[in-house]
XYZ file of C-alpha atoms in Angstrom:
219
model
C 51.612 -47.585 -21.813
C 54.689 -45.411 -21.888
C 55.281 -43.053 -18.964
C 57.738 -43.203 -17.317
C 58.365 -42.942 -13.956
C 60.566 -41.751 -11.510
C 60.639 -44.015 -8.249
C 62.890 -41.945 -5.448
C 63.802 -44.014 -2.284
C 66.710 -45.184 -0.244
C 65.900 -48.351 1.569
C 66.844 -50.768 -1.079
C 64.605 -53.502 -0.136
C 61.171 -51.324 -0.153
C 62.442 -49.785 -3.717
C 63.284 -53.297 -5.449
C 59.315 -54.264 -4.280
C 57.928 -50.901 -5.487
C 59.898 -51.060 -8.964
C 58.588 -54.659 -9.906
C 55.253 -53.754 -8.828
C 55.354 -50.747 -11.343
C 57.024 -52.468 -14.291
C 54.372 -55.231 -13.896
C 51.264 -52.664 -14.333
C 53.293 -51.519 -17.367
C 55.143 -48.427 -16.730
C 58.521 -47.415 -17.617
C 61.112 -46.813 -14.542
C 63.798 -45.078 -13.059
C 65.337 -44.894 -9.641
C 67.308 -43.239 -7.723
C 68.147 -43.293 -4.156
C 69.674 -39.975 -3.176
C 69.189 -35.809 -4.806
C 72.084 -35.978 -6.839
C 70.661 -38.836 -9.304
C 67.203 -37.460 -8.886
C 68.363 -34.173 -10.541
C 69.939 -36.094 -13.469
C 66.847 -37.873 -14.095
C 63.975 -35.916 -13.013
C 63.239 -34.244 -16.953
C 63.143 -37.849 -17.911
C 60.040 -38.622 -15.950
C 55.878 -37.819 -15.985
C 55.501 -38.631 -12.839
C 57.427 -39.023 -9.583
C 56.988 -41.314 -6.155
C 59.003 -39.692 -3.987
C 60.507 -40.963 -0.256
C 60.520 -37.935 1.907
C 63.909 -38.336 3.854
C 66.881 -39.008 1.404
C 70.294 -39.393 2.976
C 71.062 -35.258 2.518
C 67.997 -34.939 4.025
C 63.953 -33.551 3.960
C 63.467 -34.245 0.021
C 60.968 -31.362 0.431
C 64.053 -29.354 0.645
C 64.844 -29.955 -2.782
C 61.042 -30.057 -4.474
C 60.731 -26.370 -5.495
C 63.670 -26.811 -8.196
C 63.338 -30.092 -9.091
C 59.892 -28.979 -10.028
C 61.104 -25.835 -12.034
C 63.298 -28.169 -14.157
C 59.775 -29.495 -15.112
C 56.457 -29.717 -13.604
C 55.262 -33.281 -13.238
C 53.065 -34.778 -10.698
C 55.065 -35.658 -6.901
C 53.380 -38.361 -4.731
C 55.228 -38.679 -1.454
C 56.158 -41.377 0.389
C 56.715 -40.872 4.116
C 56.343 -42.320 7.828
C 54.977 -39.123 8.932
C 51.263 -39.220 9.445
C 50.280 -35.485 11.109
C 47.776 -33.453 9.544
C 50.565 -30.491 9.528
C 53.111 -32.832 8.090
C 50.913 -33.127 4.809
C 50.024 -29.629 4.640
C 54.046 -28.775 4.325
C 54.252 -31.646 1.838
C 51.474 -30.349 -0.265
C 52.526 -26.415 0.108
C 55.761 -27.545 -1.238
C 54.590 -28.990 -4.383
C 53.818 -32.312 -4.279
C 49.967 -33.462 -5.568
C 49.517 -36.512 -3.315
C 50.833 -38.040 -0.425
C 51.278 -41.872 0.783
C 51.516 -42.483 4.419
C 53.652 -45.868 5.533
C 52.718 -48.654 5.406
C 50.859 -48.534 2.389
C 49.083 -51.627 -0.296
C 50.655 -51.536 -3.719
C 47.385 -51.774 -4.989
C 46.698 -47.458 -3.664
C 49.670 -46.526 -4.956
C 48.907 -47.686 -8.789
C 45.257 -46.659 -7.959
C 46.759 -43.183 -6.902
C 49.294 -43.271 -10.085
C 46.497 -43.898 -12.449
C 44.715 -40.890 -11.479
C 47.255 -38.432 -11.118
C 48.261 -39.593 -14.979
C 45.228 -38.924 -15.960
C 44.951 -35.633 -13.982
C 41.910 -37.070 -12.940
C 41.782 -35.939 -8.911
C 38.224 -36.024 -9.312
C 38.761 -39.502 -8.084
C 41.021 -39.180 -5.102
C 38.129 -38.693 -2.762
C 36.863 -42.912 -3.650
C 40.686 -43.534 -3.330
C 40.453 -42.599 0.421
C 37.573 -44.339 1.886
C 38.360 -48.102 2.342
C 34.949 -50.156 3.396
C 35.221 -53.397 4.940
C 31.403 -54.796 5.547
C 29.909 -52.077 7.585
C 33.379 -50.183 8.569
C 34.133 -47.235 6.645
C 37.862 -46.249 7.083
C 38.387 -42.343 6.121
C 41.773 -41.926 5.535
C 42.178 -38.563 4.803
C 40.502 -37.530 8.178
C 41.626 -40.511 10.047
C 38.342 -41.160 11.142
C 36.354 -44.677 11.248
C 32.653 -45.218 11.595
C 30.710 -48.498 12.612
C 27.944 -47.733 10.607
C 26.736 -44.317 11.378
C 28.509 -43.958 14.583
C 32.361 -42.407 14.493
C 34.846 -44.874 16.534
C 37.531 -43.641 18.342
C 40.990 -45.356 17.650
C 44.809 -44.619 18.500
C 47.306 -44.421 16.094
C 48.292 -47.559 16.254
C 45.291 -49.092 15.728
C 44.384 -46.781 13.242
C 47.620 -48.023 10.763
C 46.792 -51.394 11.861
C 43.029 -51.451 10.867
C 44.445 -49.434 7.568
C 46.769 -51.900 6.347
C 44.606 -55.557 7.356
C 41.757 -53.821 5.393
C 44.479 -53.057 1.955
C 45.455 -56.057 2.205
C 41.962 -58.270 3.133
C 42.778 -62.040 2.238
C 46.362 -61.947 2.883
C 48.174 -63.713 5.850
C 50.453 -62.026 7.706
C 52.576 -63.049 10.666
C 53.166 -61.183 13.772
C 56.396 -60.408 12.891
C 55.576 -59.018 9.253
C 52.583 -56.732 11.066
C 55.581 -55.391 13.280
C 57.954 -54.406 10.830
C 54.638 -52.666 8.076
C 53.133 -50.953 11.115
C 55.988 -50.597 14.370
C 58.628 -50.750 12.128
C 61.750 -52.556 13.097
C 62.632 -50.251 16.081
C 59.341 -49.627 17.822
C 58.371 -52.390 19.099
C 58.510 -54.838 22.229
C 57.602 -58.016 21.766
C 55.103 -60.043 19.164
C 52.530 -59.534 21.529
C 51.762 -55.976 21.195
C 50.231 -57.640 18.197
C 47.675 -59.789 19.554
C 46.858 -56.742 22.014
C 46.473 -54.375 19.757
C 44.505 -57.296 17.881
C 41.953 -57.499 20.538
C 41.334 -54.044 21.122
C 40.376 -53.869 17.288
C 38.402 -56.507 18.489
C 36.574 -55.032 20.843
C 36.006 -51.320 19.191
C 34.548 -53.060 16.280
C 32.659 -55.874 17.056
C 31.748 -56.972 13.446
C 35.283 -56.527 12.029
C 36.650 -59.920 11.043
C 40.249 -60.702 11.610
C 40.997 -64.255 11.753
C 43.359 -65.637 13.827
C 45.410 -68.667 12.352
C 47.062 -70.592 14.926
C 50.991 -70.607 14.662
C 50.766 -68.239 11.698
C 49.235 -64.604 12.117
C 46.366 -62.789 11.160
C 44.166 -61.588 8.240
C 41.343 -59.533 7.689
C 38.585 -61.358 5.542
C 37.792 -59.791 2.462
């Protein structure tokens, strides 16, 4: 495999994870965390994960030229999860877009694809099933079976990121920082609530509790 990609994101810590991640499913990499290095490397790459805020601001700003220097597919990566909020991202250019928090394992899936200019298969990209529990991601929308279950945003990320990451342990601390992020959040509780109302919109879901550890979805 030799594309090469261009990985465009500020917080350091999130960028160093993504990077290995790529490298490791074989693809050649380049960073950058702000527009000025983007537009020195941006020829250089076939395809292009980009963070929507930079520090000079909306990277959407900047797509339209960067993309005239040469066409090459743009997933974004952003916090912002409105139906209007993709619509902008998409007029402005990009192909795909990545709502945070996300599971490594759909952004190489979404990679692959868009390499292969293959969006034939985005549609199986967006439906995540967990036993009976199909999890519609482009239309936010979750059915128990046959019958459509109503969910607030917060449970909705919640739900989206136990069921990427089925088998894994997480503690109530880690599910605060992927989902609330560091600044929206209480207290470790909001966890176990949130928890239990998951609980008790979807009977059958199974999310195990381990005692002085966390939570995880079974796979």
């Amino acid at each position: 495999m030799n594309q090469t990609l261009l990985l465009v994101e500020d917080d350091r810590n999130l960028a160093d994870g993504l990077l290995d991640c790529l490298r490791q499913a074989g693809y050649n990499c380049l960073y950058a965390d702000c527009a000025t290095k983007v537009d020195a490397l941006w020829k250089d790459s076939d395809l292009v994960v980009l963070d929507r805020q930079l520090p000079e601001g909306d990277s959407l700003d900047y797509l339209s030229g960067w993309l005239k220097k040469k066409h090459v597919p743009v997933i974004l990566l952003t916090a912002m999860v409105s139906i209007n909020d993709k619509v902008i991202g998409l007029d402005a250019g990009a192909k795909d877009y990545l709502t945070k928090p996300f599971a490594e394992e759909e952004l190489l899936a979404r990679v692959r694809v868009h390499l292969r200019g293959d969006d034939g298969d985005m549609a199986a990209i967006n439906i995540i099933s967990v036993g009976n529990i199909r999890i519609n991601q482009e239309s936010r929308e979750v059915f128990h079976g046959s019958e459509s279950v109503t969910l607030t945003r917060t449970e909705f990320e919640l739900l989206v990121f136990l069921a990427k990451n089925a088998g894994r342990v997480f503690t109530r601390d880690e599910l605060l920082d992927q989902v609330w992020g560091y600044n929206h959040y209480p207290t470790t509780r909001t966890v176990d609530t949130h928890i239990l109302q998951l609980r008790q919109k979807l009977p059958d879901i199974e999310i195990e509790t381990l005692r002085g550890v966390g939570y995880r979805m079974k796979p």
